[in-house]
CSV table of N, CA and C in Angstrom, one decimal:
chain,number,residue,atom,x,y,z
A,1,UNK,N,-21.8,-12.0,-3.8
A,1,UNK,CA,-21.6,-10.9,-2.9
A,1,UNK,C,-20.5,-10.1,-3.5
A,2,UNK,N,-20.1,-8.9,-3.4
A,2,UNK,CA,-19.3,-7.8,-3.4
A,2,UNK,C,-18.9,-7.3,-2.9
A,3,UNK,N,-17.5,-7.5,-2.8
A,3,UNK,CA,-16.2,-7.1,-2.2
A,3,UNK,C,-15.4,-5.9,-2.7
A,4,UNK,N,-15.2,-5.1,-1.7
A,4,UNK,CA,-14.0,-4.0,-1.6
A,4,UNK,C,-12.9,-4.4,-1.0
A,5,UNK,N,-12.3,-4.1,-1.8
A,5,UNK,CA,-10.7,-3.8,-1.1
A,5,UNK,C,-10.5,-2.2,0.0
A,6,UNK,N,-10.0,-2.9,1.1
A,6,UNK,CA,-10.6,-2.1,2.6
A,6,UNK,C,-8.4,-1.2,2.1
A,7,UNK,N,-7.8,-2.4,2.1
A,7,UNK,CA,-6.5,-2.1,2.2
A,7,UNK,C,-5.8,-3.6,2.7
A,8,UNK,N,-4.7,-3.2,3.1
A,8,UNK,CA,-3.8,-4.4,3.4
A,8,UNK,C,-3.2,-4.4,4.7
A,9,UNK,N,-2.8,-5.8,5.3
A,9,UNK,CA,-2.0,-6.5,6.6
A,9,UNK,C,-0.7,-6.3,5.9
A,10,UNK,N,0.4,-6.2,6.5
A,10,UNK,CA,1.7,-6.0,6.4
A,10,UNK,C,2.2,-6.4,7.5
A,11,UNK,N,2.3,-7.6,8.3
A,11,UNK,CA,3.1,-8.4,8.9
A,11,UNK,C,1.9,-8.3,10.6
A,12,UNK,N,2.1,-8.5,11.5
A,12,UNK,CA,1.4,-8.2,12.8
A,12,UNK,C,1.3,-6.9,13.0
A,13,UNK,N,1.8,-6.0,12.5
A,13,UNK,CA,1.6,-4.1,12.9
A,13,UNK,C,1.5,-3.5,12.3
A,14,UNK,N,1.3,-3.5,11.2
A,14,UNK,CA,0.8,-2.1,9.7
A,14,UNK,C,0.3,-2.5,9.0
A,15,UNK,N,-0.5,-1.7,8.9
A,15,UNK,CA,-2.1,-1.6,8.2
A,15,UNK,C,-1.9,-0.1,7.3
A,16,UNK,N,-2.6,-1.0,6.0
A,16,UNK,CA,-2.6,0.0,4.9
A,16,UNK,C,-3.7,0.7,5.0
A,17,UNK,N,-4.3,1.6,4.8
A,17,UNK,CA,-5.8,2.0,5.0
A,17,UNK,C,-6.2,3.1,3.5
A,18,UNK,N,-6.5,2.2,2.3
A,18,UNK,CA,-6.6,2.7,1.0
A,18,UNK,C,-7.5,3.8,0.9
A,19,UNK,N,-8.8,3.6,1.3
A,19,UNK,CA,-9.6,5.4,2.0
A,19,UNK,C,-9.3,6.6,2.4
A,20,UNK,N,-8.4,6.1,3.5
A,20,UNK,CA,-7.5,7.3,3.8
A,20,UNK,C,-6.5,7.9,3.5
A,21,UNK,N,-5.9,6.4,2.6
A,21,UNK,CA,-4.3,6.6,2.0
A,21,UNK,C,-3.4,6.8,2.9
A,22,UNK,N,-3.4,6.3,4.2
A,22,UNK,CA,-1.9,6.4,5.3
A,22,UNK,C,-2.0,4.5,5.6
A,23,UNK,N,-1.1,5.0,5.9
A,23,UNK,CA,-0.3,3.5,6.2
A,23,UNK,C,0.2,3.6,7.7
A,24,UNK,N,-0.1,2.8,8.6
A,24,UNK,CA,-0.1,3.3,9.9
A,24,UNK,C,0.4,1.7,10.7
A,25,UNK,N,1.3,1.7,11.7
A,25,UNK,CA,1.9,0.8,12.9
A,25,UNK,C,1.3,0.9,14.0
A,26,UNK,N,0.8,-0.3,14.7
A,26,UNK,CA,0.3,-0.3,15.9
A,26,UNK,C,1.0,-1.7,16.8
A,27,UNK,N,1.6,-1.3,17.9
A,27,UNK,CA,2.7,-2.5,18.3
A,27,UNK,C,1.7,-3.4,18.7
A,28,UNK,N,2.1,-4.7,18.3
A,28,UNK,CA,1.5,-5.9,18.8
A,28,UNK,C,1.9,-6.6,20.0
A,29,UNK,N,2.9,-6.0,20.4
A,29,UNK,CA,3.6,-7.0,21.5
A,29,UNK,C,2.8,-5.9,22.9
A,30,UNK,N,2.6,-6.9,23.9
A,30,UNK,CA,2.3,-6.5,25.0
A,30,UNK,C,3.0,-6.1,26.2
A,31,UNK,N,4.4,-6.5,26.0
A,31,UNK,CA,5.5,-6.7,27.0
A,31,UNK,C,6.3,-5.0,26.7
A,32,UNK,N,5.6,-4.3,25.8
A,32,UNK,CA,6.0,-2.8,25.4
A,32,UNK,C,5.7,-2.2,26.9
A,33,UNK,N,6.3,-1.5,27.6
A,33,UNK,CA,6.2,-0.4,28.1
A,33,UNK,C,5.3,0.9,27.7
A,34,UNK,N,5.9,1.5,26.6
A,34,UNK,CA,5.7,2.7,26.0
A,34,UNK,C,4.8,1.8,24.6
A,35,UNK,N,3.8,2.9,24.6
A,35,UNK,CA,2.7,2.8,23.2
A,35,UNK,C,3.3,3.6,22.0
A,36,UNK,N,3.9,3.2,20.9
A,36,UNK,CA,4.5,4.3,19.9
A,36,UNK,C,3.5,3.6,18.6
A,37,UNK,N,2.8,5.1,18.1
A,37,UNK,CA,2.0,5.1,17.4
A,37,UNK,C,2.9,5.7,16.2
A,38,UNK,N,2.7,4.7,14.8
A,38,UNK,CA,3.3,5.7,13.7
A,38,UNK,C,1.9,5.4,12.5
A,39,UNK,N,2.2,6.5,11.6
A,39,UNK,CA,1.3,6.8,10.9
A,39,UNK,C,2.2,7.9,9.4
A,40,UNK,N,2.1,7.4,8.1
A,40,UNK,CA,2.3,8.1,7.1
A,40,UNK,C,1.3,8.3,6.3
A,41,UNK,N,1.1,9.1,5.5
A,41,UNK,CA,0.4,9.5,4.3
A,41,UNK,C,0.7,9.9,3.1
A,42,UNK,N,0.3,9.3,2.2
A,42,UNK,CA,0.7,9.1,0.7
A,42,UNK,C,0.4,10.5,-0.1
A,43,UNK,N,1.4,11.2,-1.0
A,43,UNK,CA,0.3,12.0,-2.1
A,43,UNK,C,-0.3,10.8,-3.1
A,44,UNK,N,-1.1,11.3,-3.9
A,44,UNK,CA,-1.9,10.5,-4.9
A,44,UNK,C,-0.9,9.9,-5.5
A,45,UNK,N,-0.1,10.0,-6.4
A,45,UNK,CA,0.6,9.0,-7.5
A,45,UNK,C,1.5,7.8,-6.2
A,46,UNK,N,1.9,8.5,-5.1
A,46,UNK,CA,2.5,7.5,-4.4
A,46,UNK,C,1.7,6.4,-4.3
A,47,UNK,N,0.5,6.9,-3.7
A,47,UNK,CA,-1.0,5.5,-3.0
A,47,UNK,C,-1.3,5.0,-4.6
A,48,UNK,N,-1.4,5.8,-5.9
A,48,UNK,CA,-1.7,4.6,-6.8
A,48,UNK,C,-0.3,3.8,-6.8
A,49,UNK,N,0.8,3.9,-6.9
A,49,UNK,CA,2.0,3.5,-7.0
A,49,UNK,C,2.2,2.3,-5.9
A,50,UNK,N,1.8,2.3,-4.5
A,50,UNK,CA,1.6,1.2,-3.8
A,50,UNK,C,0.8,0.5,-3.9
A,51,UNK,N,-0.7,1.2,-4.2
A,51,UNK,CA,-1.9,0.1,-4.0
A,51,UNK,C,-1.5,-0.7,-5.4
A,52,UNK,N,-0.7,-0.2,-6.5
A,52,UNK,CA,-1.0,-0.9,-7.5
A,52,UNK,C,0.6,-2.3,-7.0
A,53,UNK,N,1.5,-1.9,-6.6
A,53,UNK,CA,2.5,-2.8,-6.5
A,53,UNK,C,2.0,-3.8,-5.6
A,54,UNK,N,1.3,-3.9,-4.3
A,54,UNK,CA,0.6,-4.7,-3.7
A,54,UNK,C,-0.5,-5.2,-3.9
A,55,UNK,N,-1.0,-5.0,-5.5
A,55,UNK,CA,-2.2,-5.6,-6.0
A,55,UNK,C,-1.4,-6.7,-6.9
A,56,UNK,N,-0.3,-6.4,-7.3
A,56,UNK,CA,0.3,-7.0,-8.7
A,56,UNK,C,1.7,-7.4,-8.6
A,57,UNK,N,2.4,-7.0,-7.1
A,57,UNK,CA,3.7,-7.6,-7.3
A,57,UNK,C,4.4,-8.2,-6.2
A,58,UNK,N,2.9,-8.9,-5.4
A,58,UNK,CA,3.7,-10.0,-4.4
A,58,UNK,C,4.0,-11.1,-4.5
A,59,UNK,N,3.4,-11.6,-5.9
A,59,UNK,CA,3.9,-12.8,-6.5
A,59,UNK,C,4.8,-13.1,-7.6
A,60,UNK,N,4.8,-11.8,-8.4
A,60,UNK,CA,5.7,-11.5,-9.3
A,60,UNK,C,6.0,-10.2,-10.0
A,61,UNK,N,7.3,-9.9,-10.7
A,61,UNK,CA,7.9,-8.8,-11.1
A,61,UNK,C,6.2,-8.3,-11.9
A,62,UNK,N,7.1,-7.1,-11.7
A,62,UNK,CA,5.8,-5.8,-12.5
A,62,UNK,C,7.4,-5.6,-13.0
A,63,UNK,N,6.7,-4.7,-14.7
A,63,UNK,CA,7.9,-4.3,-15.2
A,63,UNK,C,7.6,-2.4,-14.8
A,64,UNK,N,9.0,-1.8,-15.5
A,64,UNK,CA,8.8,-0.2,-15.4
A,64,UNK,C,7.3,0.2,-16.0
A,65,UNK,N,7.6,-0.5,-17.5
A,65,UNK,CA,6.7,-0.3,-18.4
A,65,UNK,C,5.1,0.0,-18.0
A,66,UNK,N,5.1,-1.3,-17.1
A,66,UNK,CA,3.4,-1.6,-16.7
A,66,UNK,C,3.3,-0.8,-15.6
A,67,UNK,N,4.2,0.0,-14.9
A,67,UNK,CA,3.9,0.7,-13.6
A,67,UNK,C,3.4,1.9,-14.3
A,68,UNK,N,4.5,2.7,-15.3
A,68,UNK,CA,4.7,3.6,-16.1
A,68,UNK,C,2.5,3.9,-16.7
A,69,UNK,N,2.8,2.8,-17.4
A,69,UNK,CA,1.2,2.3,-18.0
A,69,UNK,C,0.2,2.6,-17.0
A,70,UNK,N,0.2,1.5,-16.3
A,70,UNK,CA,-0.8,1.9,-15.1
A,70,UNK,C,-0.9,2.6,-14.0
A,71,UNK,N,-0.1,3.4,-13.5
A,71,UNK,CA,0.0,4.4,-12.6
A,71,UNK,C,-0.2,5.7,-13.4
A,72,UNK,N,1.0,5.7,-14.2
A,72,UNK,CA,1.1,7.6,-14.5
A,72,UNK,C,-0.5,7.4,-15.6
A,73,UNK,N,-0.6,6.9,-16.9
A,73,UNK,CA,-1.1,6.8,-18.0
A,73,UNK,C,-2.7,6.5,-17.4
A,74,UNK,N,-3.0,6.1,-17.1
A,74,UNK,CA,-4.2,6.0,-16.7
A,74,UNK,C,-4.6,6.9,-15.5
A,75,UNK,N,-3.5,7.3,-14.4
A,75,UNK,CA,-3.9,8.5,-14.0
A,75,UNK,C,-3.5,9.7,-14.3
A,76,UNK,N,-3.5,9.8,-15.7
A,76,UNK,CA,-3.3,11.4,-16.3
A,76,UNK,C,-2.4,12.1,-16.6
A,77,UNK,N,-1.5,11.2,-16.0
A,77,UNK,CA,0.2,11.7,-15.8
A,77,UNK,C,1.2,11.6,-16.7
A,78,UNK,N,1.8,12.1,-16.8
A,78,UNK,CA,3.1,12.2,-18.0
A,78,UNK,C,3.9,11.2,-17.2
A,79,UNK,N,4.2,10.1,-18.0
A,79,UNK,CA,4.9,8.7,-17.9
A,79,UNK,C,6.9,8.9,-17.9
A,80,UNK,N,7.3,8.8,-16.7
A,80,UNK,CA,8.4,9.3,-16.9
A,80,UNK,C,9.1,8.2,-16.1
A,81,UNK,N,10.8,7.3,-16.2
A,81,UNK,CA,11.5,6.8,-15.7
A,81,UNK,C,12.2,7.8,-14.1
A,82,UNK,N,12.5,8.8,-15.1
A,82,UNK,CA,13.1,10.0,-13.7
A,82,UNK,C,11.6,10.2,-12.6
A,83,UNK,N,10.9,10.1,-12.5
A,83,UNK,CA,9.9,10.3,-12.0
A,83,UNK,C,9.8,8.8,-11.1
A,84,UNK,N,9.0,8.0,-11.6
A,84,UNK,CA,9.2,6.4,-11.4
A,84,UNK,C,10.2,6.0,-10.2
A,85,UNK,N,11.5,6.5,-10.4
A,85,UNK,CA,12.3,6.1,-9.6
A,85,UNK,C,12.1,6.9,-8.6
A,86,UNK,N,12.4,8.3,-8.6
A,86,UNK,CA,12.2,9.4,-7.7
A,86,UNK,C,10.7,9.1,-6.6
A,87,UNK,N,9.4,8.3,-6.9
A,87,UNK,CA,8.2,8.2,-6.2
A,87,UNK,C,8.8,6.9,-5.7
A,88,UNK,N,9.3,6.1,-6.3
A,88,UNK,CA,9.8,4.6,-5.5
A,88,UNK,C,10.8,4.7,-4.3
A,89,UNK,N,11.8,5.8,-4.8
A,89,UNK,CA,12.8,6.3,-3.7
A,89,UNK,C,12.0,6.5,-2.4
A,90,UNK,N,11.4,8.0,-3.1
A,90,UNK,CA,10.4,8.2,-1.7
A,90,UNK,C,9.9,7.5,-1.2
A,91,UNK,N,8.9,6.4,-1.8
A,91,UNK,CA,8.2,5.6,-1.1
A,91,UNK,C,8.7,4.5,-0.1
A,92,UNK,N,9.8,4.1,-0.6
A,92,UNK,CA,10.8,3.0,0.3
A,92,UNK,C,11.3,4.1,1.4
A,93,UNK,N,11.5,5.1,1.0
A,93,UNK,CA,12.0,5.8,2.3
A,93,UNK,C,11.0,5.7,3.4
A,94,UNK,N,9.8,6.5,3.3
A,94,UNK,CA,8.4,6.3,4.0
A,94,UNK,C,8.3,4.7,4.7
A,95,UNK,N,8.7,3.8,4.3
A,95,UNK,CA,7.9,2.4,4.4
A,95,UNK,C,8.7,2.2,5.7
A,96,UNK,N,10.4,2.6,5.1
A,96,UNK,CA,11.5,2.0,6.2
A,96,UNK,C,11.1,3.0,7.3
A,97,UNK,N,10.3,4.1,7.4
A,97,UNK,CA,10.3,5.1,8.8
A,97,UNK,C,9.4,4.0,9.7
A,98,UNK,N,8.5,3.2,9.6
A,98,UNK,CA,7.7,2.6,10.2
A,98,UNK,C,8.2,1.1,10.8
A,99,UNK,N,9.7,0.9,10.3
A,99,UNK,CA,10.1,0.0,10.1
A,99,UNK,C,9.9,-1.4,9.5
A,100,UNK,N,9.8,-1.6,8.0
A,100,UNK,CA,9.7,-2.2,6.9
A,100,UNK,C,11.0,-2.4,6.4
A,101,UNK,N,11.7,-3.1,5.2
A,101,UNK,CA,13.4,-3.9,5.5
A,101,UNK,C,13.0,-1.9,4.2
A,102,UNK,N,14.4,-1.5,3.9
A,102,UNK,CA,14.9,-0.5,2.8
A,102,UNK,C,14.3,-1.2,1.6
A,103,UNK,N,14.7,-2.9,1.7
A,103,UNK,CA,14.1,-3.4,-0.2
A,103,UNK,C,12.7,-3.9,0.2
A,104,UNK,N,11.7,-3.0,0.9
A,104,UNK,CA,10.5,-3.8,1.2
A,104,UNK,C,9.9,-4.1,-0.7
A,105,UNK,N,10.8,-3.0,-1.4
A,105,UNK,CA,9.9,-2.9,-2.8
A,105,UNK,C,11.5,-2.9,-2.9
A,106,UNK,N,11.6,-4.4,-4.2
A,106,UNK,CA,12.8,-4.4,-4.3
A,106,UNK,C,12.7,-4.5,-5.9
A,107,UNK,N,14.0,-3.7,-6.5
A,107,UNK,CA,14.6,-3.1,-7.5
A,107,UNK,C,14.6,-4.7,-8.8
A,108,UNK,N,14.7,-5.2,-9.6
A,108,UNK,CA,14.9,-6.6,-9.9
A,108,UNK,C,15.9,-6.2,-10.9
A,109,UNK,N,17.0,-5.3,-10.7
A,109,UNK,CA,17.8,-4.7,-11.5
A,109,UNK,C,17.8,-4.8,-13.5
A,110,UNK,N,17.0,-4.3,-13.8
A,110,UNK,CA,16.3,-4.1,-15.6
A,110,UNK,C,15.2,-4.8,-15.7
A,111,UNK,N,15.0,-5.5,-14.8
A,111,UNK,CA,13.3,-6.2,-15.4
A,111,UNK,C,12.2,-5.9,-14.5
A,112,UNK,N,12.5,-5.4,-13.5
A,112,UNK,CA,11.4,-4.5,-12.7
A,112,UNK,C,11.1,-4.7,-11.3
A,113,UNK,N,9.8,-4.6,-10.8
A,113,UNK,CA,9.9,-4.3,-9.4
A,113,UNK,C,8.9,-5.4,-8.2
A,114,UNK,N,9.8,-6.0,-7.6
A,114,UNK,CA,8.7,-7.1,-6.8
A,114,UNK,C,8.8,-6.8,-4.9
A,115,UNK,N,7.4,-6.7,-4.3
A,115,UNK,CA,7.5,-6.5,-2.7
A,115,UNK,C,7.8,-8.1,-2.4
A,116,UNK,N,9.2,-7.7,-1.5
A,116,UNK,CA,10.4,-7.8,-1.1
A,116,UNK,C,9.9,-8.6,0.3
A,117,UNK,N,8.2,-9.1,0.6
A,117,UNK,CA,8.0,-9.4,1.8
A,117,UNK,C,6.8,-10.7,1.9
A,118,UNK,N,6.7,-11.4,2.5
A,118,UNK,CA,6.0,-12.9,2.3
A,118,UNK,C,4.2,-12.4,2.9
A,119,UNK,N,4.6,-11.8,3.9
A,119,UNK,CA,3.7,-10.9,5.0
A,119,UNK,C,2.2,-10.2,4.5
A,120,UNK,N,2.1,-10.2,3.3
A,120,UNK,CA,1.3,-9.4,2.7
A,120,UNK,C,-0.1,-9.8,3.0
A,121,UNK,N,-1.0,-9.1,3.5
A,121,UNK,CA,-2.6,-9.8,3.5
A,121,UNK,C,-3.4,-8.5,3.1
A,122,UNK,N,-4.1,-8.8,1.7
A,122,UNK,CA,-5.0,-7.8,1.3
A,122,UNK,C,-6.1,-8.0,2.1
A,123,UNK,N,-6.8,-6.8,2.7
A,123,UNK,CA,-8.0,-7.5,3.5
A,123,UNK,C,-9.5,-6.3,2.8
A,124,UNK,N,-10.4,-7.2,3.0
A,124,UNK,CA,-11.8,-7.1,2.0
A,124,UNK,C,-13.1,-6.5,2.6
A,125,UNK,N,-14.0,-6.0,2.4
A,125,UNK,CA,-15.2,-6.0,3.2
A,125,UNK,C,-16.0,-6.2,2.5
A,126,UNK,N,-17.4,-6.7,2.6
A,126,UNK,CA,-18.9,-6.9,2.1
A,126,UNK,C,-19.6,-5.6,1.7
A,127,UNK,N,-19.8,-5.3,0.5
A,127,UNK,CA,-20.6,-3.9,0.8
A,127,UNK,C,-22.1,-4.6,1.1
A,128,UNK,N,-22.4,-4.7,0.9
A,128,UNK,CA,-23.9,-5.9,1.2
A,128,UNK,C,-23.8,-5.1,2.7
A,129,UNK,N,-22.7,-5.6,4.0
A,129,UNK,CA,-22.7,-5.2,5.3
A,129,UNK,C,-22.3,-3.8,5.3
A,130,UNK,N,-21.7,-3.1,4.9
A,130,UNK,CA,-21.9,-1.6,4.6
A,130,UNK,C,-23.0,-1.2,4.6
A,131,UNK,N,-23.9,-1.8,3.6
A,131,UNK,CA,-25.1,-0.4,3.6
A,131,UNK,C,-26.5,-1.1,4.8
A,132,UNK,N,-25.9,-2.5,5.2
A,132,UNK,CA,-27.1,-2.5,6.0
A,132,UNK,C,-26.6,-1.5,7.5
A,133,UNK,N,-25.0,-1.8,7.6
A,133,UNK,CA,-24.9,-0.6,8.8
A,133,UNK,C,-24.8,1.1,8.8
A,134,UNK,N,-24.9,1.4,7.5
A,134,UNK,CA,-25.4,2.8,7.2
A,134,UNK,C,-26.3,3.1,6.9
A,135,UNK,N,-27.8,1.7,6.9
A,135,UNK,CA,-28.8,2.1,6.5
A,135,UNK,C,-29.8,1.9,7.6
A,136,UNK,N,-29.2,1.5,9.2
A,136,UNK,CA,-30.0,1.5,10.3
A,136,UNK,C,-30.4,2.8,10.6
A,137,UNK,N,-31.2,3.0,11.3
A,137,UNK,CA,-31.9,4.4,11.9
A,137,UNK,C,-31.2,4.3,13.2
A,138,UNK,N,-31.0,5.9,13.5
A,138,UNK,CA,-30.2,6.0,14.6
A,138,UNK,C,-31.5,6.6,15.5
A,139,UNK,N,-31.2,6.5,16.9
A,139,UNK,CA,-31.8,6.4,18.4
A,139,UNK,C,-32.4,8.4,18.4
């Protein structure tokens, strides 16, 4: 069978949603009063910049190099360190608005970059069950 990657778990409340490219919190606790909904969205080099760090660096360092390689170079982009840092900046900024720790993507000072969180759950779907539920006849 044949699996997609739908997006990722990130602890009991945020959900990555790679389709849509937002990354969104929904409270899990019941004993909330108030319902606070958060929701961000990526530009493109950011969402390849995360999808690729949470494909490749919850178990171990990614270097500049291979981010440089596989993010900018393969998507078209001029490979830049000032850049690199500047989408990482922003992107840790974004993570912490949802409340994620500041080093959810932590720096490994010269040898590169590892998420900073135990929490991580990529989650999958069947296309097999895709197309038999976009291939019913509707009423």
């Amino acid at each position: 069978m044949d699996y997609q990657l739908h997006g990722f778990m990130i602890g009991k409340e945020i959900h990555f949603d790679i389709d849509n490219g937002r990354l969104y919190r929904l409270p899990s606790s019941s004993t909330e009063r108030n319902f606070i909904f958060g929701s961000i969205f990526f530009n493109e080099t950011m969402l390849q910049l995360f999808i690729y760090l949470l494909l490749h660096a919850r178990h171990k360092k990614v270097t500049k190099d291979e981010l440089l390689k596989n993010v900018w170079e393969e998507n078209n982009l001029i490979p830049s360190t000032q850049r690199l840092w500047q989408v990482l900046n922003n992107l840790n900024k974004k993570l912490h608005l949802l409340g994620l720790p500041g080093d959810f993507i932590q720096n490994m000072k010269g040898s590169g970059y590892i998420i900073n969180h135990i929490d991580v759950i990529p989650i999958y779907y069947k296309l097999s069950d895709l197309t038999l539920t976009s291939g019913k006849e509707k009423d």
